[in-house]
XYZ file of C-alpha atoms in Angstrom:
381
model
C 23.505 5.629 -12.622
C 23.851 1.909 -12.052
C 26.369 -0.314 -10.317
C 28.209 -3.148 -12.103
C 25.438 -5.446 -10.825
C 22.951 -3.307 -12.758
C 21.518 -1.843 -9.567
C 20.518 1.795 -9.486
C 22.237 4.047 -6.969
C 20.834 6.828 -4.799
C 22.418 10.315 -4.791
C 24.110 9.597 -1.428
C 25.664 6.302 -2.560
C 29.272 7.507 -2.153
C 28.519 8.893 1.321
C 27.086 5.552 2.461
C 30.182 3.731 1.248
C 32.483 6.298 2.889
C 30.642 5.750 6.200
C 31.254 2.017 5.982
C 27.718 0.940 5.094
C 27.022 -2.621 4.019
C 25.210 -2.184 0.716
C 22.562 -4.662 -0.471
C 20.086 -4.853 -3.373
C 16.688 -3.405 -2.398
C 13.857 -2.358 -4.730
C 16.293 -2.328 -7.644
C 18.772 -0.066 -5.836
C 22.024 -0.558 -3.969
C 21.003 0.533 -0.463
C 22.662 0.668 2.977
C 21.307 -2.119 5.181
C 23.502 -1.212 8.168
C 26.565 0.771 9.213
C 29.493 -0.279 11.443
C 27.429 0.531 14.564
C 25.261 -2.503 13.738
C 21.541 -3.087 13.356
C 20.734 -3.494 17.050
C 22.564 -0.304 18.079
C 21.060 1.618 15.146
C 17.546 0.504 16.124
C 18.025 1.501 19.776
C 19.662 4.824 18.871
C 16.651 5.750 16.736
C 14.242 4.813 19.546
C 16.225 6.843 22.095
C 17.802 9.729 20.149
C 17.690 10.340 16.369
C 18.652 8.505 13.193
C 18.984 9.554 9.560
C 17.668 7.177 6.882
C 18.169 7.502 3.142
C 14.896 6.510 1.475
C 15.631 8.060 -1.907
C 14.585 4.825 -3.650
C 10.983 5.856 -2.927
C 8.966 7.460 -5.711
C 7.930 11.108 -5.499
C 5.384 12.774 -7.783
C 3.054 15.737 -8.040
C -0.560 15.784 -9.173
C -1.486 19.232 -10.433
C -4.767 20.745 -11.596
C -8.190 21.769 -10.258
C -9.422 18.157 -10.526
C -6.329 16.553 -8.939
C -7.901 15.732 -5.563
C -11.061 14.224 -7.039
C -8.971 12.305 -9.569
C -6.749 10.718 -6.911
C -9.810 9.968 -4.783
C -11.189 7.830 -7.639
C -8.207 5.471 -7.231
C -8.094 5.109 -3.428
C -10.751 4.492 -0.708
C -9.605 7.556 1.215
C -10.946 11.101 1.617
C -8.705 13.280 -0.560
C -11.133 16.083 -1.429
C -11.759 17.220 2.160
C -8.131 17.019 3.310
C -6.996 20.471 4.439
C -4.108 22.244 2.727
C -0.916 21.599 4.692
C -1.931 18.132 5.858
C -0.871 14.616 4.904
C -2.791 11.346 4.797
C -2.095 7.624 4.260
C -3.658 6.081 1.166
C -4.063 2.745 -0.594
C -3.908 2.389 -4.363
C -6.344 -0.398 -5.309
C -6.967 -2.739 -8.210
C -10.445 -3.614 -9.480
C -10.703 -6.536 -7.037
C -9.934 -4.281 -4.062
C -6.374 -5.596 -3.735
C -3.626 -3.194 -2.698
C -1.400 -2.152 -5.623
C 0.634 -0.028 -3.206
C 0.324 2.013 -0.042
C 1.298 5.662 -0.262
C 1.363 9.042 1.465
C -0.179 12.161 -0.039
C 0.045 15.783 1.028
C -2.215 18.634 -0.060
C 0.113 21.497 -1.014
C -2.689 23.682 -2.373
C -6.251 23.327 -3.600
C -4.827 22.336 -6.982
C -1.705 20.351 -6.063
C -0.907 17.089 -4.268
C 2.521 15.683 -3.392
C 2.620 11.871 -3.355
C 5.208 9.346 -2.109
C 5.013 5.714 -3.250
C 7.155 2.656 -2.534
C 10.384 2.221 -4.435
C 9.743 -1.269 -5.786
C 6.312 -0.187 -7.050
C 6.996 3.311 -8.314
C 7.267 2.613 -12.048
C 4.053 0.590 -12.037
C 2.295 3.067 -9.758
C 3.139 6.044 -11.936
C 2.075 4.221 -15.092
C -1.197 3.198 -13.392
C -1.897 6.725 -12.139
C -1.055 8.251 -15.515
C -3.306 5.794 -17.348
C -6.231 6.235 -14.965
C -6.204 9.984 -14.230
C -3.615 11.530 -16.563
C -6.409 13.125 -18.582
C -7.796 14.809 -15.438
C -4.606 16.319 -13.976
C -0.892 16.585 -14.625
C 1.065 13.600 -13.280
C 4.615 14.882 -12.733
C 7.284 12.384 -11.567
C 10.136 13.846 -9.485
C 13.127 11.521 -10.109
C 15.542 14.400 -9.506
C 14.576 14.563 -5.810
C 16.113 12.615 -2.924
C 14.207 11.697 0.232
C 15.678 11.576 3.749
C 13.931 10.485 6.944
C 15.108 11.902 10.273
C 13.479 9.814 12.997
C 13.537 9.610 16.784
C 12.565 11.628 19.875
C 15.397 14.128 19.368
C 14.902 14.525 15.612
C 13.049 17.783 16.225
C 15.904 19.087 18.381
C 18.443 18.425 15.654
C 16.369 19.696 12.735
C 14.994 22.822 14.421
C 18.593 23.953 14.952
C 18.963 24.126 11.162
C 15.368 24.893 10.161
C 13.653 26.987 12.839
C 9.885 26.533 12.758
C 9.743 22.788 12.160
C 9.057 22.307 15.874
C 5.639 23.926 15.341
C 4.520 21.145 13.009
C 2.431 18.266 14.351
C 2.166 14.706 13.050
C 1.073 14.503 9.399
C 1.535 18.195 8.637
C 4.318 19.872 6.686
C 5.447 22.594 4.339
C 8.349 24.290 2.591
C 11.333 25.170 4.772
C 14.809 26.641 4.414
C 17.573 24.596 6.022
C 20.715 26.495 7.025
C 23.768 24.228 6.694
C 26.231 26.852 7.862
C 27.575 27.479 4.366
C 24.316 27.782 2.458
C 20.555 27.638 2.721
C 18.727 24.730 1.137
C 15.047 24.817 0.214
C 13.273 21.590 1.140
C 9.762 20.260 1.456
C 9.177 18.228 4.599
C 6.458 16.588 6.648
C 6.397 15.563 10.301
C 5.970 11.864 9.653
C 7.868 8.645 9.030
C 7.611 4.875 9.183
C 9.329 3.981 12.464
C 6.619 4.715 15.038
C 8.752 7.578 16.365
C 8.448 11.332 15.981
C 10.392 12.604 13.026
C 10.447 14.121 9.572
C 10.610 13.084 5.933
C 12.548 15.605 3.857
C 12.373 15.951 0.065
C 15.426 17.729 -1.372
C 16.836 18.179 -4.856
C 19.481 15.542 -5.492
C 22.097 18.235 -6.162
C 21.793 19.371 -2.535
C 21.209 16.011 -0.862
C 24.844 15.528 0.183
C 25.081 18.994 1.733
C 21.842 18.438 3.650
C 22.787 14.947 4.845
C 26.226 16.140 5.953
C 24.680 18.994 7.950
C 22.180 16.668 9.627
C 24.848 14.071 10.461
C 26.969 16.839 12.011
C 24.298 17.304 14.686
C 25.304 15.523 17.915
C 22.052 13.599 18.148
C 22.098 12.111 14.649
C 23.601 8.801 13.497
C 23.215 7.129 10.070
C 20.715 4.258 10.122
C 20.255 1.512 7.533
C 17.273 -0.319 6.107
C 17.743 -3.224 8.533
C 16.830 -1.075 11.519
C 14.091 0.638 9.515
C 12.526 -2.788 9.060
C 12.727 -3.738 12.737
C 11.426 -0.315 13.817
C 8.410 -0.424 11.497
C 7.585 -3.981 12.559
C 7.619 -3.051 16.259
C 5.316 -0.160 15.316
C 2.900 -2.607 13.652
C 3.358 -0.985 10.236
C 2.998 -3.234 7.170
C 5.710 -3.483 4.534
C 4.461 -3.596 0.961
C 5.400 -6.867 -0.697
C 5.609 -8.657 2.652
C 2.495 -7.844 4.674
C 0.281 -6.327 1.985
C 0.101 -6.887 -1.759
C -2.302 -7.016 -4.694
C -4.058 -10.050 -3.205
C -4.926 -8.372 0.130
C -7.713 -5.858 0.701
C -7.462 -2.976 3.196
C -9.887 -4.766 5.544
C -7.990 -8.059 5.449
C -4.802 -6.073 6.109
C -6.327 -4.361 9.164
C -6.085 -0.966 7.453
C -9.787 -0.092 7.525
C -8.922 2.852 9.805
C -7.560 4.546 6.661
C -11.033 4.569 5.051
C -12.896 7.652 6.259
C -16.652 7.674 6.894
C -17.312 9.824 3.826
C -16.140 6.920 1.592
C -18.045 4.198 3.484
C -21.639 3.043 3.075
C -23.894 5.966 4.031
C -21.148 8.548 3.468
C -21.485 11.494 1.107
C -19.008 9.948 -1.382
C -19.430 6.289 -0.521
C -17.787 3.762 -2.795
C -16.728 4.959 -6.247
C -13.266 3.448 -5.754
C -11.833 0.230 -7.227
C -13.134 -2.897 -5.508
C -15.702 -0.881 -3.538
C -18.408 -3.558 -3.537
C -16.099 -6.148 -1.974
C -14.460 -3.759 0.486
C -17.729 -2.215 1.679
C -19.118 -5.726 2.244
C -16.048 -6.555 4.328
C -16.448 -3.336 6.317
C -20.094 -4.271 6.956
C -18.954 -7.506 8.571
C -19.948 -9.895 5.788
C -18.138 -13.009 7.038
C -18.139 -14.555 3.588
C -16.259 -11.588 2.137
C -13.273 -11.663 4.488
C -11.240 -14.862 4.324
C -8.260 -13.809 6.434
C -6.944 -11.048 8.643
C -3.520 -9.598 9.402
C -2.641 -10.071 13.067
C 0.182 -9.318 15.449
C 1.891 -12.371 16.921
C 4.216 -12.786 19.893
C 6.159 -16.014 20.385
C 5.784 -17.619 23.805
C 9.362 -18.891 23.701
C 12.528 -17.130 22.639
C 12.686 -18.417 19.063
C 12.560 -15.837 16.204
C 9.893 -16.625 13.622
C 10.693 -15.351 10.122
C 8.589 -14.465 7.078
C 7.054 -17.348 5.102
C 6.865 -19.530 8.220
C 3.720 -21.684 8.136
C 1.075 -21.097 10.801
C -1.018 -24.019 12.058
C -3.867 -24.393 14.491
C -3.199 -26.379 17.675
C -4.368 -29.537 15.890
C -1.675 -29.216 13.237
C -3.848 -27.950 10.386
C -2.308 -25.178 8.181
C -4.169 -21.888 8.626
C -1.840 -19.153 7.375
C 1.648 -17.735 7.095
C 3.963 -15.264 8.810
C 4.661 -12.266 6.563
C 7.230 -10.422 8.743
C 9.031 -11.582 11.849
C 12.115 -11.001 13.995
C 13.362 -10.585 17.540
C 12.062 -7.131 18.515
C 15.125 -5.190 19.733
C 13.101 -2.845 21.959
C 10.962 -5.450 23.681
C 13.503 -8.294 23.396
C 10.832 -10.779 22.311
C 10.132 -12.588 19.032
C 7.324 -10.747 17.222
C 5.661 -11.230 13.861
C 2.781 -10.303 11.585
C 0.841 -12.842 9.611
C -2.514 -13.785 8.121
C -4.982 -16.170 9.725
C -8.693 -16.906 9.229
C -10.998 -14.531 11.179
C -11.774 -17.300 13.692
C -8.128 -17.234 14.819
C -7.725 -13.434 14.773
C -9.196 -12.758 18.233
C -6.714 -11.284 20.724
C -5.388 -14.026 22.965
C -5.818 -16.802 20.398
C -2.958 -19.287 20.148
C -1.459 -20.694 16.953
C 1.723 -22.616 16.155
C 4.497 -21.389 13.883
C 6.439 -24.260 12.348
C 10.149 -23.434 12.742
C 12.576 -26.070 11.419
C 9.811 -28.634 11.632
C 8.890 -27.919 15.243
C 5.867 -25.955 16.541
C 6.515 -22.653 18.315
C 3.417 -21.417 20.142
C 2.425 -17.825 19.334
C -0.258 -15.593 20.782
C -2.334 -13.115 18.791
C -1.656 -9.695 20.346
C -2.569 -6.082 19.674
C -0.358 -3.889 17.541
C 1.749 -1.819 17.774
C 4.134 -4.015 19.749
C 5.889 -0.829 20.955
C 3.795 2.317 21.637
C 4.136 4.991 18.958
C 5.511 8.425 19.800
C 4.031 10.651 17.103
C 3.931 14.335 18.057
C 0.331 15.520 17.998
C 0.835 18.792 19.882
């Protein structure tokens, strides 16, 4: 389906419109950016209670076959082979220069099957890349007929466990197949206890034919309100989570992006399966601290005056020399302070360093601070 503006629509498009959502183009889709409650209220409701996000623009696929784990591991600098069945992990799809083609989540459903979620704007390219690189080693099965919902917030588990008993036993980055009772029928879903808001919550994959029934049942729970992509953006920024296309792209390596935590020891120098991923020579040199290999680093920034600093704002040193750029920035609703992410040379990446953001021609002093800006609340048991 497409709108008159040639945008694709998600299965819940009519529901969003009926709930008064403001729809905007995003990743080639018409998506709800906010509802009548407003971005600020939606953000705070998710932090305090529970919000339902439609993220059906994301790409879902399965990799199937006895070589699937090893095949995926050849494309990302992450330990896929040793991941236990029933667990999920964050991954980075790399080009030959070590740049990030996309960031993704993968879940080991069995010894011979992986479930993968990629970003909406990248999904066609990702699937073509994966098919070309490893399609001869395993089946690459796109799942365009599936919707994806994210239920996020401290009371998400309360709301969902009412409909799907047993989900409360899951911990962060685990999941499985569940039956959701809507009152009129039971819906089979696959879900993980994860999300991209910094809060506890769940991502739920459901066949598009049952997405409306599931969403209606979730929204009928007293804790749950519909939340748009505007609040999703402010929540993920407060959680220090990069957005593909803004904070990471094909020109940034995992180390420059501050995502080296996602590279397990087994894939690093000295590990049992060190290297053997695209761009390994460059990335392993960066991990080893080769100063010549790392030209910039992603940092968290907090403005020292109450002036929001937006993406693409130039960063300068205190002498007025350009040193980098803000990649995401806004007034953090939870902490009520202007926060941002950006890239600076390693010499300016030390916590406590000061730089200037140039807003409407005037310098706004910013301090390099640790991320996340707001503590995460993942449920680890």
